[in-house]
Amino acid sequence: MEIPIHTLLYRAAHRQRNALRPHLRELGLGPGQPRLLANLAGHGAVSQKQLAEWLEVDPSAVCRMLDTLEKGGFVTRRADRTDRRADAVGITEKGRRAVEEWQRIGRDVDRQILRGFSEEEIRQFAGFLERVRGNLAAAQDGPDARATAEGGEG
């Protein structure tokens, strides 16, 4: 019997998370936090609401992550007195070092994942994964997302 694609994706993602999880603890970070920090490192200070949109998560989840990251010295927040979701969030030097280390770790895991793949296979694989993500986003988000998934703007 052939194993369904959704099962193969789940198994691969599970193994990947298991390979990365110990490094999260070493850096003092939790799930999702490296991605949040990487967004801040790449874009500069932004609102909590903008981070939630980029990460495709509920704003309350971003708020909890930021509370932990702020206590750990990875981010700073400049308060908006009327709406906490509008707080300007910035990354600290400690946060930047964590992002750099996380990226190094990610490259090491990528080498494990892609062992034996040719450059062309890696490009194809990346394209397939982007299409899968886009298809799922379109199915969950409706017609506007479908245009993005099919190569439109977004």
CSV table of N, CA and C in Angstrom, one decimal, residues 10-11 20 27 34 44 51 57 63 68 97 117 123 147:
chain,number,residue,atom,x,y,z
A,10,TYR,N,3.7,14.8,7.2
A,10,TYR,CA,3.7,14.8,8.6
A,10,TYR,C,4.9,14.1,9.2
A,11,ARG,N,5.3,13.0,8.7
A,11,ARG,CA,6.4,12.2,9.2
A,11,ARG,C,7.7,13.0,9.0
A,20,LEU,N,15.5,19.8,15.3
A,20,LEU,CA,15.7,21.2,15.7
A,20,LEU,C,15.4,21.5,17.2
A,27,LEU,N,19.2,27.7,22.8
A,27,LEU,CA,19.2,29.1,22.5
A,27,LEU,C,18.2,29.9,23.4
A,34,PRO,N,12.0,31.5,16.7
A,34,PRO,CA,13.1,31.8,15.7
A,34,PRO,C,12.5,32.5,14.5
A,44,GLY,N,13.0,45.0,10.6
A,44,GLY,CA,13.1,46.1,11.6
A,44,GLY,C,11.9,46.1,12.4
A,51,LEU,N,3.3,41.3,12.7
A,51,LEU,CA,4.0,40.0,12.9
A,51,LEU,C,3.0,38.8,12.8
A,57,VAL,N,-0.5,33.5,12.2
A,57,VAL,CA,-0.9,33.0,13.5
A,57,VAL,C,-1.8,34.0,14.2
A,63,CYS,N,1.4,37.7,20.9
A,63,CYS,CA,1.5,38.4,22.2
A,63,CYS,C,2.2,37.5,23.2
A,68,THR,N,7.4,36.3,26.3
A,68,THR,CA,8.5,35.4,26.7
A,68,THR,C,9.8,36.0,26.1
A,97,ARG,N,21.8,37.7,17.5
A,97,ARG,CA,22.8,36.5,17.6
A,97,ARG,C,22.0,35.2,17.6
A,117,PHE,N,20.5,14.6,-2.7
A,117,PHE,CA,19.7,15.3,-3.7
A,117,PHE,C,20.6,16.2,-4.6
A,123,ARG,N,15.9,22.3,-6.1
A,123,ARG,CA,15.1,23.4,-6.6
A,123,ARG,C,13.6,22.9,-6.8
A,147,ALA,N,-5.5,33.2,-6.0
A,147,ALA,CA,-4.8,33.9,-7.0
A,147,ALA,C,-3.3,33.9,-6.6
